[in-house]
Structures are given as C-alpha cells and as structure tokens.
CSV table of N, CA and C and ligand atoms in Angstrom, one decimal:
chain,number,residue,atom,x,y,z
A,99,UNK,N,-23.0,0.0,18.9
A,99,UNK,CA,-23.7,-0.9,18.1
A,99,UNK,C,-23.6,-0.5,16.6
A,100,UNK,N,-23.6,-1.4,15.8
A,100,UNK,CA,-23.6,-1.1,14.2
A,100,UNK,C,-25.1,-0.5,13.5
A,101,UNK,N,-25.1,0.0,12.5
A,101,UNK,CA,-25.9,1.1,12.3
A,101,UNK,C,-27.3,0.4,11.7
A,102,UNK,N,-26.8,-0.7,11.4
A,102,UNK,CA,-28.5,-1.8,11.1
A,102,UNK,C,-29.1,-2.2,12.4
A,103,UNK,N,-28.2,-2.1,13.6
A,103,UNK,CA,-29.2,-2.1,14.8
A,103,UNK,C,-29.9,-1.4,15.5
A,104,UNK,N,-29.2,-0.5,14.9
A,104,UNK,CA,-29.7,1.0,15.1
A,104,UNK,C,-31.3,1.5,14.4
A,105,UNK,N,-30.8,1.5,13.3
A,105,UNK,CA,-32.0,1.4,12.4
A,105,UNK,C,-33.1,0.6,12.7
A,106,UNK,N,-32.9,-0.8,13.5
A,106,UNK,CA,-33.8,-2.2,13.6
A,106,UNK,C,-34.5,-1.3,15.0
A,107,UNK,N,-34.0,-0.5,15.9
A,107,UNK,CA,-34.3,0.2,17.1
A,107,UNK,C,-35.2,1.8,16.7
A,108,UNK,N,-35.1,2.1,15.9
A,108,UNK,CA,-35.4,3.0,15.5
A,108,UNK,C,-37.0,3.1,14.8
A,109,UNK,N,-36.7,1.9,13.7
A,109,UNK,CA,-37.9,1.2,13.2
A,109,UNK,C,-39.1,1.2,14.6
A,110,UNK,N,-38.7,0.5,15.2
A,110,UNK,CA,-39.2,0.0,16.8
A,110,UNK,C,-39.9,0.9,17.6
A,111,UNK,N,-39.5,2.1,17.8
A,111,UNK,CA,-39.6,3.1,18.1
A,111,UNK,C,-40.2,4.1,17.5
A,112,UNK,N,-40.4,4.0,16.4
A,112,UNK,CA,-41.4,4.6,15.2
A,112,UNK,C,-42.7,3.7,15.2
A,113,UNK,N,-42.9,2.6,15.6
A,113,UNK,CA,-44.0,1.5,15.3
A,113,UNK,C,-44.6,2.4,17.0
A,114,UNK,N,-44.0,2.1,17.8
A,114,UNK,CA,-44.6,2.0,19.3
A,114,UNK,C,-45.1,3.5,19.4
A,115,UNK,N,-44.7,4.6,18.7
A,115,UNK,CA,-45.3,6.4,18.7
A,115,UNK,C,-46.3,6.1,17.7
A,116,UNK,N,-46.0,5.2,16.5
A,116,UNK,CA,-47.6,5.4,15.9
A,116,UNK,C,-48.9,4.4,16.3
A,117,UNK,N,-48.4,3.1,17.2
A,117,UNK,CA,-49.2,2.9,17.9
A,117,UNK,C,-50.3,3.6,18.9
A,118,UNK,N,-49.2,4.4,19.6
A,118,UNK,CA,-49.5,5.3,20.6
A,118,UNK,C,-50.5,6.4,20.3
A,119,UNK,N,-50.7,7.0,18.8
A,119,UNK,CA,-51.6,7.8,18.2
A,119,UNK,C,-52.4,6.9,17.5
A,120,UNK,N,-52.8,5.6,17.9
A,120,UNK,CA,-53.8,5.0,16.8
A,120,UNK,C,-53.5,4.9,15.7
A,121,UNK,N,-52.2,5.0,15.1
A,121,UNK,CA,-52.0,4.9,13.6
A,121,UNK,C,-52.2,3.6,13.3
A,122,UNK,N,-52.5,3.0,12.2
A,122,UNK,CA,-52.5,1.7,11.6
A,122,UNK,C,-51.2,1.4,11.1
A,123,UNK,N,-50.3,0.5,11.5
A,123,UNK,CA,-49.1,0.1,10.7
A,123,UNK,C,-49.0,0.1,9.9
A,124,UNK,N,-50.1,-0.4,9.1
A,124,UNK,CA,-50.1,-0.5,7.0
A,124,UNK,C,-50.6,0.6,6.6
A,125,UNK,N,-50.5,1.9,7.1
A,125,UNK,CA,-50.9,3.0,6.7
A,125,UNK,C,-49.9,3.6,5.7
A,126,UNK,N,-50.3,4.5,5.0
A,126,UNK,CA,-49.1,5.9,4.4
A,126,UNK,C,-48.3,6.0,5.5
A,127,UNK,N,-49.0,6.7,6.5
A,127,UNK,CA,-48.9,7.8,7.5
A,127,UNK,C,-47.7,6.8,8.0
A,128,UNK,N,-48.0,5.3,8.3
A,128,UNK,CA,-47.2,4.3,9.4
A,128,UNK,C,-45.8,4.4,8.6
A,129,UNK,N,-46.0,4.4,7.0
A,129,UNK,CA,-44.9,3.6,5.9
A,129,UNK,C,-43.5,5.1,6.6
A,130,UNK,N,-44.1,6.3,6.7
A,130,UNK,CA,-43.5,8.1,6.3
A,130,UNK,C,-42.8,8.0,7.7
A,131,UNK,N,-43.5,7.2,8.8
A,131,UNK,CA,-43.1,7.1,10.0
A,131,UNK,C,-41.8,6.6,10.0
A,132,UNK,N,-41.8,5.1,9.7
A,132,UNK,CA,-41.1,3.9,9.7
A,132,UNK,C,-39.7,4.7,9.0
A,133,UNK,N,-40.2,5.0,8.1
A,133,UNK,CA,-38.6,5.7,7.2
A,133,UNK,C,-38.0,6.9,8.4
A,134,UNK,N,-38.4,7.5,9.1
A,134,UNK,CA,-38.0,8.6,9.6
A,134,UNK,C,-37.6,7.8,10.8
A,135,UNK,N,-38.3,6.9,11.5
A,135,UNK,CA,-37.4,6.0,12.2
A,135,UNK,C,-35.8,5.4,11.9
A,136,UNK,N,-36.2,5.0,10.6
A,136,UNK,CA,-35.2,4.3,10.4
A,136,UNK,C,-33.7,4.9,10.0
A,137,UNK,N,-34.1,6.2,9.6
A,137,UNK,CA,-33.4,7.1,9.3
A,137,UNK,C,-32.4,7.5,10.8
A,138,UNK,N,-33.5,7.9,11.9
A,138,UNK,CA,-33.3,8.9,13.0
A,138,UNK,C,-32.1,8.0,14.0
A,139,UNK,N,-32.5,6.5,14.3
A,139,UNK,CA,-32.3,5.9,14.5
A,139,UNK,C,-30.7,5.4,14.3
A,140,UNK,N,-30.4,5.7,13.6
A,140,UNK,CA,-28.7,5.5,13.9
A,140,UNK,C,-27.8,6.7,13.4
A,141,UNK,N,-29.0,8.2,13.3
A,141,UNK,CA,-28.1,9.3,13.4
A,141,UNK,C,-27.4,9.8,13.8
A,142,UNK,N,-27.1,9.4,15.4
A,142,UNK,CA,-26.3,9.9,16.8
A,142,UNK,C,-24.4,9.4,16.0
A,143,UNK,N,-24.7,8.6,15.2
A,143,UNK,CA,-23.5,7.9,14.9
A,143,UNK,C,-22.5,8.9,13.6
A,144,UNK,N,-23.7,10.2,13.4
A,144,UNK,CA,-22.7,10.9,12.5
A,144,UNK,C,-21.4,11.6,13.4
A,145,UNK,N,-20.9,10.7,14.4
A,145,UNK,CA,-20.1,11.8,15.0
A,145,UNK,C,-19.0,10.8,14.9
A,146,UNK,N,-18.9,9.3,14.2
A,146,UNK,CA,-18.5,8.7,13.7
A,146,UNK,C,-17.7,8.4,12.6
A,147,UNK,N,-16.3,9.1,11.9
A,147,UNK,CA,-16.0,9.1,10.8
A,147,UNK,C,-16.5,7.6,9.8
A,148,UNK,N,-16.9,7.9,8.9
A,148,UNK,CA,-16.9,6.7,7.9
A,148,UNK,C,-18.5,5.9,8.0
A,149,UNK,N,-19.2,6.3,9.0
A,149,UNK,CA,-20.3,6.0,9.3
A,149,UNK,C,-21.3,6.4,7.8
A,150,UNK,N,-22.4,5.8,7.9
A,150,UNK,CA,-23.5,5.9,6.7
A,150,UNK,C,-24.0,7.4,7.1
A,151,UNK,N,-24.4,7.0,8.0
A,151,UNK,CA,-24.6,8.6,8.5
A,151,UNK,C,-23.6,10.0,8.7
A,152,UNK,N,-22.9,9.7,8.4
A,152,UNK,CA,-21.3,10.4,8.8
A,152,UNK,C,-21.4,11.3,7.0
A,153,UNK,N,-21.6,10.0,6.3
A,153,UNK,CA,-21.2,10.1,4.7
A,153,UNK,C,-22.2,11.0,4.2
A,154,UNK,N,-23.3,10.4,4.6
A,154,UNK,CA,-25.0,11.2,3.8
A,154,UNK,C,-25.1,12.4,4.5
A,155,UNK,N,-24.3,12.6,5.7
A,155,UNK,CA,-24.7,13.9,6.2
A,155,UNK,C,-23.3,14.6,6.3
A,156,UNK,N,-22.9,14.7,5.5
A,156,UNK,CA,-21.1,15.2,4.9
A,156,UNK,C,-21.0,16.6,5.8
A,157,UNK,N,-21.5,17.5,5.2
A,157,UNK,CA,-21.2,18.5,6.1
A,157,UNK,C,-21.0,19.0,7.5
A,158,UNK,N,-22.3,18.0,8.3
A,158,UNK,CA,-22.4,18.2,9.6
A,158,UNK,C,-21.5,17.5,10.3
A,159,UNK,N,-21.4,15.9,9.3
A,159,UNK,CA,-20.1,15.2,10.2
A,159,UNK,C,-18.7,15.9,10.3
A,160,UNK,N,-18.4,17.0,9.2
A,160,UNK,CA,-17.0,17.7,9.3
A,160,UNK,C,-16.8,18.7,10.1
A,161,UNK,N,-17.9,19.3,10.3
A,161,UNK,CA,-18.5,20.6,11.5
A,161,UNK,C,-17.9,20.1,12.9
A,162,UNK,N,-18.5,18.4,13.2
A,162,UNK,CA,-18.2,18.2,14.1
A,162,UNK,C,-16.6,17.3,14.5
A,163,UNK,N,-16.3,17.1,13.2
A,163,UNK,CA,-15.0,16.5,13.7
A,163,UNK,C,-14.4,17.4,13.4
A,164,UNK,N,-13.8,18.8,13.1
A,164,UNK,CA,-14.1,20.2,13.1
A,164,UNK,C,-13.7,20.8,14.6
A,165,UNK,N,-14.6,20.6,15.3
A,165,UNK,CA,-15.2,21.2,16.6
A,165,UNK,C,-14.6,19.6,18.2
A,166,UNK,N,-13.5,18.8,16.9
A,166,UNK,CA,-13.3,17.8,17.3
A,166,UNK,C,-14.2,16.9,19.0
A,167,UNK,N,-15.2,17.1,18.6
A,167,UNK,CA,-16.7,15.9,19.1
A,167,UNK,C,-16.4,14.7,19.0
A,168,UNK,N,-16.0,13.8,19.9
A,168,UNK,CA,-15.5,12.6,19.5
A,168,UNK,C,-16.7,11.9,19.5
A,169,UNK,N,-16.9,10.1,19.1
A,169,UNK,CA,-17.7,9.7,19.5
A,169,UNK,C,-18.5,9.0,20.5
A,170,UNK,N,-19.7,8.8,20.3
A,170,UNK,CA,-20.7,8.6,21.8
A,170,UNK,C,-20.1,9.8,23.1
A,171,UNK,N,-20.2,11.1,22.4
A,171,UNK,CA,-20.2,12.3,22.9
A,171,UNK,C,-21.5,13.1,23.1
A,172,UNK,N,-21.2,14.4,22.6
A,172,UNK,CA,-22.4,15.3,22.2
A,172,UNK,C,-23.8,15.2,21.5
A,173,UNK,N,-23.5,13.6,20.4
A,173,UNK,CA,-24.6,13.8,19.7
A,173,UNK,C,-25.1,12.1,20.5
A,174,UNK,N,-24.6,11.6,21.4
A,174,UNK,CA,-25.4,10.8,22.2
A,174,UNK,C,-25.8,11.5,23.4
A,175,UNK,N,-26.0,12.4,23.8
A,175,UNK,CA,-26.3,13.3,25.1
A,175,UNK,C,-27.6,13.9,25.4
A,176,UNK,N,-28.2,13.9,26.6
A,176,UNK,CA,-29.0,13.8,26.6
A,176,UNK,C,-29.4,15.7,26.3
A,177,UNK,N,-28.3,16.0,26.2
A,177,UNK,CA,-27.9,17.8,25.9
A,177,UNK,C,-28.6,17.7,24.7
A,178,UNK,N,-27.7,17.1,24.0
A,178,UNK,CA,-28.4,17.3,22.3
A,178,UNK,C,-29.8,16.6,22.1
A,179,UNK,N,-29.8,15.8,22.3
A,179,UNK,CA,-31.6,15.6,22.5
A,179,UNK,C,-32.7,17.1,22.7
A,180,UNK,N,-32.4,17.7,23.6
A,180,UNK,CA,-32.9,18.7,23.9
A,180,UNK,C,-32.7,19.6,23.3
A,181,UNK,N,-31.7,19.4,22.3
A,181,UNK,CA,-31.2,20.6,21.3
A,181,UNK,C,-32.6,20.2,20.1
A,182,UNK,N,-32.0,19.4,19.8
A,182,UNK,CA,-33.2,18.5,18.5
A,182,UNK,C,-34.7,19.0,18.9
A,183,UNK,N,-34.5,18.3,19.8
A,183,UNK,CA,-36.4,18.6,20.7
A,183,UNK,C,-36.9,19.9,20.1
A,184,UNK,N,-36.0,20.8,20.8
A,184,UNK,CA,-36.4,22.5,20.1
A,184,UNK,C,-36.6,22.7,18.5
A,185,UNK,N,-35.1,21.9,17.9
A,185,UNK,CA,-35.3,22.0,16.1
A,185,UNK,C,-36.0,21.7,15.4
A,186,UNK,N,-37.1,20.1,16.0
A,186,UNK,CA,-37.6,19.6,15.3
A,186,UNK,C,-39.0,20.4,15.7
A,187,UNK,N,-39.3,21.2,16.6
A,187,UNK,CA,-41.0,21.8,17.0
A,187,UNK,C,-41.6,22.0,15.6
A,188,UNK,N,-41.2,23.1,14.4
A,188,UNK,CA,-41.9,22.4,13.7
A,188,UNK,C,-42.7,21.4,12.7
A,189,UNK,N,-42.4,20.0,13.3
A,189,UNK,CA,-42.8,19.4,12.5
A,189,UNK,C,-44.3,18.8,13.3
A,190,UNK,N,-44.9,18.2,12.5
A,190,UNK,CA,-46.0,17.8,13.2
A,190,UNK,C,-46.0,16.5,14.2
A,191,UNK,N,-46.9,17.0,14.9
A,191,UNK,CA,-46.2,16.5,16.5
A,191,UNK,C,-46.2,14.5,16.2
A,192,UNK,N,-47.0,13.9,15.3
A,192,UNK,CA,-46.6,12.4,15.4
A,192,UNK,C,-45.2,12.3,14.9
A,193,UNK,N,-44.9,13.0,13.7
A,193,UNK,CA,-43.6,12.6,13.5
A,193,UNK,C,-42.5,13.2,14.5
A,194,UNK,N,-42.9,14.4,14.8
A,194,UNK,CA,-42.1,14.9,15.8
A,194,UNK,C,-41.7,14.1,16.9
A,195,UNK,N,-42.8,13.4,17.5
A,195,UNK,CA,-42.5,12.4,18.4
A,195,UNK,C,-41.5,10.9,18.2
A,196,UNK,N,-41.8,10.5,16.7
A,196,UNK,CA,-41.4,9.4,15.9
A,196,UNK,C,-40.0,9.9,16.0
A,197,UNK,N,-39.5,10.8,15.6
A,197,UNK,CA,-38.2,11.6,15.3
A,197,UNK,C,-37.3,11.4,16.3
A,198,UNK,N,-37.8,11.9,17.9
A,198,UNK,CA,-37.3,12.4,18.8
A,198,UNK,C,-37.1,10.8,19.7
A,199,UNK,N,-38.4,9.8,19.7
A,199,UNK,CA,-38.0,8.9,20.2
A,199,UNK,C,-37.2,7.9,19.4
A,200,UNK,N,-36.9,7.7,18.1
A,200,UNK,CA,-35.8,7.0,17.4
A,200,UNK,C,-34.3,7.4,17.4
A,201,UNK,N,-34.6,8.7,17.7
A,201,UNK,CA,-33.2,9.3,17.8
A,201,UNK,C,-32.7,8.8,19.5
A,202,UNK,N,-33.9,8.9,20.2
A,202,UNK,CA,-33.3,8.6,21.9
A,202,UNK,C,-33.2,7.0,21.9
A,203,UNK,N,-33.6,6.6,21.2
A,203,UNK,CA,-33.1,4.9,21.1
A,203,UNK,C,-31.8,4.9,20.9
A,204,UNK,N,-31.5,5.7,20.2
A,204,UNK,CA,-29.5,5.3,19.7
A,204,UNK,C,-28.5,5.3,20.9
A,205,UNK,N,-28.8,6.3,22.0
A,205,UNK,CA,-28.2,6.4,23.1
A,205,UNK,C,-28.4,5.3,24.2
A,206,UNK,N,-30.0,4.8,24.0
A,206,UNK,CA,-30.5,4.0,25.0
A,206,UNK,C,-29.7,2.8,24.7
A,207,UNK,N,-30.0,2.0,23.1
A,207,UNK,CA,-29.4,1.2,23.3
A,207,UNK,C,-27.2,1.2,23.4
A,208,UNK,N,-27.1,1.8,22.8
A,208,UNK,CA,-25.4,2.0,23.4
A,208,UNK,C,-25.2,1.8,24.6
A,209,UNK,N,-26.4,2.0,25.3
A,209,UNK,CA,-25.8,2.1,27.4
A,209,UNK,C,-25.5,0.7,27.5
A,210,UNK,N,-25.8,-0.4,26.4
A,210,UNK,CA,-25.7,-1.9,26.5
A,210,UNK,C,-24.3,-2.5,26.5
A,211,UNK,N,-23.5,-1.2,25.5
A,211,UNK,CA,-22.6,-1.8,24.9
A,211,UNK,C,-21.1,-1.7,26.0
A,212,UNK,N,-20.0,-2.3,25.8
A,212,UNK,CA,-19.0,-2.0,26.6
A,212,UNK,C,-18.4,-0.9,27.0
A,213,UNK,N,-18.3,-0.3,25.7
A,213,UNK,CA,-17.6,1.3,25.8
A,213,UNK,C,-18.7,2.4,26.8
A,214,UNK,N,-19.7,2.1,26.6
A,214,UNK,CA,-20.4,3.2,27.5
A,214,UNK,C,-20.4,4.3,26.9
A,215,UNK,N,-21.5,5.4,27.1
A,215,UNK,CA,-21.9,6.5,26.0
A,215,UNK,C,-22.0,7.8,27.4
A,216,UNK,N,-21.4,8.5,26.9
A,216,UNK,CA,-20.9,10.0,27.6
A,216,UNK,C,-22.6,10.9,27.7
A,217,UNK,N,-23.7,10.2,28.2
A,217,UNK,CA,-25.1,10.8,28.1
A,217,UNK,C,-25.3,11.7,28.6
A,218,UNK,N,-24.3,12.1,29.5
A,218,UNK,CA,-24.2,13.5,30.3
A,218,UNK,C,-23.2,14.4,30.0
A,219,UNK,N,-22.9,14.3,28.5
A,219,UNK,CA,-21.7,15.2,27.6
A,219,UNK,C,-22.4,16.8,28.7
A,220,UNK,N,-21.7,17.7,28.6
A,220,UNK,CA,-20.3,17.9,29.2
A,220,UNK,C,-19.3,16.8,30.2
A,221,UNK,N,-20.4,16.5,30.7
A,221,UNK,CA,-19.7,15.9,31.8
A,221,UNK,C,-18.6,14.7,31.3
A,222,UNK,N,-17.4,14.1,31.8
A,222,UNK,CA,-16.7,13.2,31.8
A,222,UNK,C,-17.4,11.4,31.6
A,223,UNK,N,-18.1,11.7,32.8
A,223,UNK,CA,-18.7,10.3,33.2
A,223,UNK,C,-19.3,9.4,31.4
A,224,UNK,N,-18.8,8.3,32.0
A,224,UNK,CA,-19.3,7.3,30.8
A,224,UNK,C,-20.1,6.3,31.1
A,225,UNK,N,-21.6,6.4,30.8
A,225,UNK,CA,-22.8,5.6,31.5
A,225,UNK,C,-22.5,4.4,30.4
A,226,UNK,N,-22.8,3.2,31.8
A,226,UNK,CA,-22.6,1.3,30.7
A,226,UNK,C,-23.6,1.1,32.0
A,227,UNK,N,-25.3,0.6,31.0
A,227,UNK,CA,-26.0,-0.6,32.1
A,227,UNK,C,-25.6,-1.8,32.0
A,228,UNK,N,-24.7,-2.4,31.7
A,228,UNK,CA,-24.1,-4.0,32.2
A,228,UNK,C,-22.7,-3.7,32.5
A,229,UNK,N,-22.6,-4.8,33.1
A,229,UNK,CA,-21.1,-5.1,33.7
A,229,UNK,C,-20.3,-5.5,32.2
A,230,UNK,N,-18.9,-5.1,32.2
A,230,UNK,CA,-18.2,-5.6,30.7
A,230,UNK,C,-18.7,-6.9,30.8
A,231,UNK,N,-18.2,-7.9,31.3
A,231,UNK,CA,-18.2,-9.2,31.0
A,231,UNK,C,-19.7,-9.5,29.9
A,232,UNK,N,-20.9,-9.0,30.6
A,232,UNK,CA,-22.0,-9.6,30.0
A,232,UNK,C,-22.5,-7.9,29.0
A,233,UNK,N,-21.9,-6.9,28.6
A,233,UNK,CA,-22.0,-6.1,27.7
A,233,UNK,C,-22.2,-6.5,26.0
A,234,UNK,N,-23.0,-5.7,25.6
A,234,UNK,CA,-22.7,-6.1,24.2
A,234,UNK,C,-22.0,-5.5,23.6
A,235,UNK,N,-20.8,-6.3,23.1
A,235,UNK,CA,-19.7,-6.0,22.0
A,235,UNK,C,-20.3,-5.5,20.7
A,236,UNK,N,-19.8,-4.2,20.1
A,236,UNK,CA,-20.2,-4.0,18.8
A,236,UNK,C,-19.9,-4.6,17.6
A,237,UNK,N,-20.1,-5.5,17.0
A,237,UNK,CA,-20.7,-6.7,15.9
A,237,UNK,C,-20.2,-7.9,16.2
A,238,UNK,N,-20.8,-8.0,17.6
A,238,UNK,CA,-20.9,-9.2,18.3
A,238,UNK,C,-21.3,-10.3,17.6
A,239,UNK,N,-21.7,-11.5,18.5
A,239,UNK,CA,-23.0,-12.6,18.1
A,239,UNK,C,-24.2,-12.0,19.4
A,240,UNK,N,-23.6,-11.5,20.5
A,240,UNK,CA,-24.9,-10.9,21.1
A,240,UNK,C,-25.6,-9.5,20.5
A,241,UNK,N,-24.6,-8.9,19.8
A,241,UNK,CA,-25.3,-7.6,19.5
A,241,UNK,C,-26.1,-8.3,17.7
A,242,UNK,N,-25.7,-9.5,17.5
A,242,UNK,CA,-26.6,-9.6,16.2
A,242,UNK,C,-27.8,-10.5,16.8
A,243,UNK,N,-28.1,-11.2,18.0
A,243,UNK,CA,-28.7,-11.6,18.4
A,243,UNK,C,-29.7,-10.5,19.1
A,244,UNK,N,-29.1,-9.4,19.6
A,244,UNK,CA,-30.3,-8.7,20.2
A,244,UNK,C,-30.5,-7.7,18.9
A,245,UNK,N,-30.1,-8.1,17.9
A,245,UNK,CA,-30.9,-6.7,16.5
A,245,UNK,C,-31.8,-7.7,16.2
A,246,UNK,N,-31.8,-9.2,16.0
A,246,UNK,CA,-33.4,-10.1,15.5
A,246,UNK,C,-34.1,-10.5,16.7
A,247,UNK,N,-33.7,-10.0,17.9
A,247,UNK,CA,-34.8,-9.5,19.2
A,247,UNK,C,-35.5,-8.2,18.8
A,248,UNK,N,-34.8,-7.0,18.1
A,248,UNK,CA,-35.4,-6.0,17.7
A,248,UNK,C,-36.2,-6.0,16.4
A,249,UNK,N,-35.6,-7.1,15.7
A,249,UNK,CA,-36.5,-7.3,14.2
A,249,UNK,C,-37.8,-8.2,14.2
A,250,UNK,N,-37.6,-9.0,15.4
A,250,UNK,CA,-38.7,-9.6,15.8
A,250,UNK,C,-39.9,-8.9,16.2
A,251,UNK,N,-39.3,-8.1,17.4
A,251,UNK,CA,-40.5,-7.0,18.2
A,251,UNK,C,-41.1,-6.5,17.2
A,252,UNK,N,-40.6,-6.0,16.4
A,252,UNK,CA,-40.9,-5.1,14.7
A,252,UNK,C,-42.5,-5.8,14.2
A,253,UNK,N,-42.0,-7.3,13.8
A,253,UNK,CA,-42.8,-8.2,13.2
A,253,UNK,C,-44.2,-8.3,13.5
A,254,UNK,N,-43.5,-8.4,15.4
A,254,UNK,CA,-44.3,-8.8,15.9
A,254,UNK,C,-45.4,-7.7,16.3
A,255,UNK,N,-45.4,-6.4,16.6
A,255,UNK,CA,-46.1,-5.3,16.5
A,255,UNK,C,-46.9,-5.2,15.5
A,256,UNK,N,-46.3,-5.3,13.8
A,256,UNK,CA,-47.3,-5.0,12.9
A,256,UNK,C,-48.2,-6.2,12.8
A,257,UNK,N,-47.5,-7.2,13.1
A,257,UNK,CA,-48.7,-8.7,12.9
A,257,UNK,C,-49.8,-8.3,13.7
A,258,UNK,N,-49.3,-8.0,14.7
A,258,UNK,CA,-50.5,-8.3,16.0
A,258,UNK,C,-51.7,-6.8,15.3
A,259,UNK,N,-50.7,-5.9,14.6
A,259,UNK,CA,-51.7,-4.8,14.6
A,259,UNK,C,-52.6,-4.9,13.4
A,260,UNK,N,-52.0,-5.8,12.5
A,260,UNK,CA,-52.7,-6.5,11.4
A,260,UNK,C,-53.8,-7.6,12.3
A,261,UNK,N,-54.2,-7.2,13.1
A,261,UNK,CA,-55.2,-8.1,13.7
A,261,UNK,C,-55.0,-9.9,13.5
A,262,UNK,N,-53.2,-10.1,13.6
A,262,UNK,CA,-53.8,-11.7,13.7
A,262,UNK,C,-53.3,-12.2,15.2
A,263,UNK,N,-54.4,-12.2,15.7
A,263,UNK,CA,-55.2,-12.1,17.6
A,263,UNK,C,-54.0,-13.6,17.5
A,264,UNK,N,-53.8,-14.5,16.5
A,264,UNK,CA,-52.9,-15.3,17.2
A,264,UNK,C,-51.4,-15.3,18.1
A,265,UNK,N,-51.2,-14.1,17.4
A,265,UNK,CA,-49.6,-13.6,17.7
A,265,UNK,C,-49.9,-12.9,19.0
A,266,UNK,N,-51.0,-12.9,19.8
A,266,UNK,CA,-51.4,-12.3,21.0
A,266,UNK,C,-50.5,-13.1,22.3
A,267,UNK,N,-50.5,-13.2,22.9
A,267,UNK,CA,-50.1,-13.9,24.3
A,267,UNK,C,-50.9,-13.7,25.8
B,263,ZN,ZN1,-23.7,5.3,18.6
C-alpha cells in the first residue's frame, strides 16, 4: 500500500488507543497522538528504498539495505514488532500503545495487498488474506478507495466523539 494509506491507518489507530484511554479527540494529548500515528503508520516501509520514510530515516534505511532486508520482510514481522515493543517501554504507556498499534497496522493492512507480507520473517512463508484476484493492488482504485474507507472511519470517530449523537447508528 502507498504511504498516505498508511498514514490514513495509522491516524485510525491512534484515534481507537486514545479512545480506549478516554482521551478526547480535540485534546493536545489526542492532536501528539494523531501525529505519532501518523508518523508510525507507514514506518514498516523504511525498508523500502526511495520511500518518505526510507528518506527521513536515512541512516536506518542504509543499515538495512546494508544487512540487505528486503521489503515487507523484517520490519513487517511480527519479530520486529516485538523488537519495538521492548524499545519503545520507555515511553508513556498511551503513546506507547498509540506507537505500537499504528506501527502493527502497516503489516495488517499489507495482508490485503497481492504481494503478501513475510509476517513470520525468518520464516519463508508470505501471508495474503485475499485471493489475488480480489487483493488490493498498490495505487490501485481499490487501494484509493479503501484509504477514504480509512479517512472516513477517521471522521467519523472524531465527529461522533465531538458528541454529534447524529453520526451515531
Ligand atoms: Zn509496507
């Protein structure tokens, strides 16, 4: 998936952890969230040459092309997750959570796409939850249709949490 759907997933994922703690969306606290989301959220992709994240994070992407990590490897894995999990202990546990679940969005959503993401790096196996035919292509019309499925959920979270009971169902 391209790295604004990433981001749109990420966002998403930072809204639903600060829900989860009672945060108010129009908070500081929500705004510090949302950025760390949005950030975390398509970081799996610095393994990516040429990526945004590849670029801003110069050093680490050369480490790992380097240590030649190809992509939707190691840093989509559920290995490295658990690596993070450990690096990130000290931060304070909402962001910590914010952090850890926007970053495991990047992998979740890839399982969508054709190529399939290596989630069990060491291992060989390449996990795809759809069959190719109905997969999402990376800058598809389905993959830009399921990012304003993600921009919507977005909307639709802060609205509802902005108390307007109409956006309820
Ligand atoms: Zn990726």
């Amino acid at each position: 998936m391209l790295q604004p759907t990433h981001g749109a997933a990420g966002v998403l994922a930072a809204e639903l952890v600060l829900l989860q703690y009672n945060v108010s969306l129009l908070s500081w606290e929500a705004a510090a969230g949302v950025l760390i989301g949005c950030v975390a959220g398509p970081l799996a992709d610095i393994d990516k040459q040429g990526s945004i994240m590849a670029k801003i994070f110069f050093p680490v992407s050369a480490l790992l092309r380097l240590l030649k990590i190809k992509h939707r490897t190691f840093t989509h894995s559920l290995a490295f997750l658990l690596v993070l999990g450990v690096l990130a202990i000290p931060m304070p546990p909402l962001y910590y959570w914010i952090f850890l679940a926007a970053y495991a969005s990047h992998p979740l959503i890839d399982l969508f796409n054709e190529q399939g993401v290596r989630l069990l790096w060491p291992l060989k196996l390449k996990i795809r939850l759809l069959p190719r035919m109905i997969a999402v292509d990376t800058g598809s019309t389905a993959e830009m249709i399921f990012r304003w499925l993600l921009i919507a959920a977005c909307v639709w979270l802060l609205l509802l949490d902005a108390g307007f009971a109409a956006f309820t169902f």
